[in-house]
Amino acid sequence: MSYHSLFQRSLNMNPQRRTGIALWLGGMALALGIGTVVGEQAPPTESKGVQISPPEALDLTPWADDMKGRQLRIRKLTVEPGGVLGLHSHKDRPDASYIVEGELTEYRAGGYVRQRTAGMLGTSGKDVTHWLENKGTTPAVLIVVDVLKQP
């Protein structure tokens, strides 16, 4: 039987039976863990096990008028095993990062999860709010370059 004929049969099916099948399929999806996880753990808002080097910063005003009041900053971050870089936004602070060693798991809204390992580059634009966790057994070291408003 073709998919088309199955579809046609489902349209002619008793409405109560269609509802029953839909409920059964929905229940199976939940039972199998498909869909939104109820009671999902909230992201951490505080960082722990993270060392940040004193940043070096460069005022960008001399290069472009639209950069007035902004600076280019570079930092080295070390996230210890079990450490987290708490939930933060890049609304006013775009960045680019490079994982020197170790690995981090990045979490963003909408269920986005990405494993970031040594040698990988990453960027975070104005629509990014995320947090990172070191689930590994060795420190994760990354170099982060960002553009931010001068303090």
XYZ file of C-alpha atoms in Angstrom:
151
model
C 0.000 0.000 0.000
C 1.434 3.416 -0.941
C 1.880 6.318 1.465
C -0.676 8.254 -0.552
C -3.350 5.591 -0.094
C -2.531 5.345 3.642
C -2.950 9.106 3.901
C -6.285 8.936 2.075
C -7.468 6.162 4.421
C -6.507 8.262 7.458
C -8.650 11.140 6.156
C -11.641 8.816 5.878
C -11.026 7.351 9.348
C -13.427 7.858 12.240
C -12.477 11.160 14.018
C -12.388 9.430 17.415
C -9.982 6.825 16.088
C -7.740 9.545 14.564
C -7.702 11.317 17.945
C -6.845 8.071 19.718
C -3.979 7.350 17.342
C -2.658 10.913 17.700
C -2.752 10.651 21.503
C -1.009 7.280 21.402
C 1.740 8.636 19.115
C 2.192 11.688 21.356
C 2.430 9.475 24.438
C 5.025 7.273 22.752
C 7.049 10.330 21.770
C 7.107 11.498 25.392
C 7.903 8.015 26.681
C 10.822 7.748 24.275
C 12.139 11.168 25.279
C 11.269 12.918 22.039
C 10.317 16.558 22.504
C 10.800 18.995 25.355
C 12.267 17.674 28.554
C 10.078 18.635 31.487
C 12.024 19.792 34.533
C 15.218 20.434 32.572
C 17.920 21.873 34.816
C 18.243 25.666 34.665
C 21.577 26.962 33.323
C 24.073 28.188 35.919
C 24.269 31.959 36.298
C 27.574 31.982 38.180
C 30.955 30.771 36.999
C 33.025 28.320 39.042
C 36.443 26.802 38.520
C 37.398 29.476 35.967
C 40.594 31.520 35.936
C 40.727 34.557 33.663
C 44.043 36.220 32.875
C 44.304 39.976 33.231
C 43.044 41.237 29.882
C 44.993 43.289 27.431
C 42.724 45.867 25.797
C 43.051 48.256 22.877
C 40.883 51.372 22.437
C 39.316 51.170 18.950
C 38.337 54.850 18.695
C 41.350 55.865 16.542
C 40.397 53.333 13.845
C 36.728 54.099 13.320
C 34.266 56.684 14.599
C 31.572 54.052 15.040
C 33.914 52.223 17.433
C 34.167 55.212 19.764
C 33.935 54.070 23.357
C 34.709 50.442 22.492
C 37.817 48.403 23.049
C 39.279 45.210 21.679
C 40.130 42.807 24.501
C 41.997 39.496 24.550
C 41.957 37.058 27.472
C 43.052 33.558 28.362
C 40.424 31.549 30.253
C 41.096 28.279 32.038
C 38.060 26.216 33.013
C 38.912 23.465 35.490
C 37.290 20.002 35.241
C 33.719 20.381 36.529
C 33.948 24.159 36.101
C 31.322 26.273 34.372
C 31.361 29.640 32.681
C 27.953 30.892 33.840
C 25.088 32.067 31.657
C 25.961 35.322 29.871
C 24.865 37.368 26.864
C 26.852 38.758 23.952
C 24.223 41.389 23.131
C 26.754 44.233 23.406
C 29.947 42.181 23.229
C 30.702 40.052 20.143
C 33.571 37.623 20.559
C 35.744 35.059 18.846
C 37.402 32.220 20.720
C 39.974 29.501 20.158
C 40.171 26.325 22.250
C 43.873 25.770 22.973
C 43.470 22.553 24.955
C 40.769 20.450 26.577
C 37.097 20.501 25.697
C 33.969 22.405 26.662
C 30.278 21.788 26.193
C 28.374 24.892 25.062
C 24.671 25.320 25.827
C 22.380 27.860 24.167
C 18.640 28.457 24.221
C 16.402 26.139 22.258
C 18.257 22.975 23.247
C 21.431 23.843 21.297
C 24.380 21.836 22.651
C 27.806 21.767 21.020
C 31.006 20.035 22.019
C 33.980 22.361 21.519
C 37.401 20.704 21.446
C 41.039 21.780 21.134
C 41.761 23.488 17.824
C 38.194 24.712 17.280
C 37.258 28.328 16.648
C 33.944 29.838 17.690
C 32.111 33.153 17.544
C 29.288 34.671 19.548
C 27.218 37.469 18.036
C 24.584 39.777 19.484
C 21.852 37.134 19.570
C 23.894 34.647 21.617
C 23.232 33.904 25.279
C 25.022 30.791 26.453
C 27.004 28.989 29.130
C 29.877 26.507 28.971
C 30.843 23.502 31.075
C 34.018 21.432 31.331
C 32.836 17.827 31.676
C 36.334 16.507 30.999
C 39.134 15.439 33.328
C 41.670 18.085 32.253
C 41.501 21.887 32.265
C 40.102 23.567 29.158
C 42.102 26.571 28.001
C 40.713 29.082 25.543
C 41.729 32.431 24.125
C 38.836 34.875 23.822
C 38.910 38.114 21.839
C 35.952 40.447 22.217
C 34.842 43.987 21.466
C 33.199 45.703 24.411
C 32.145 49.095 25.683
C 34.907 50.740 27.669
C 34.335 50.686 31.420
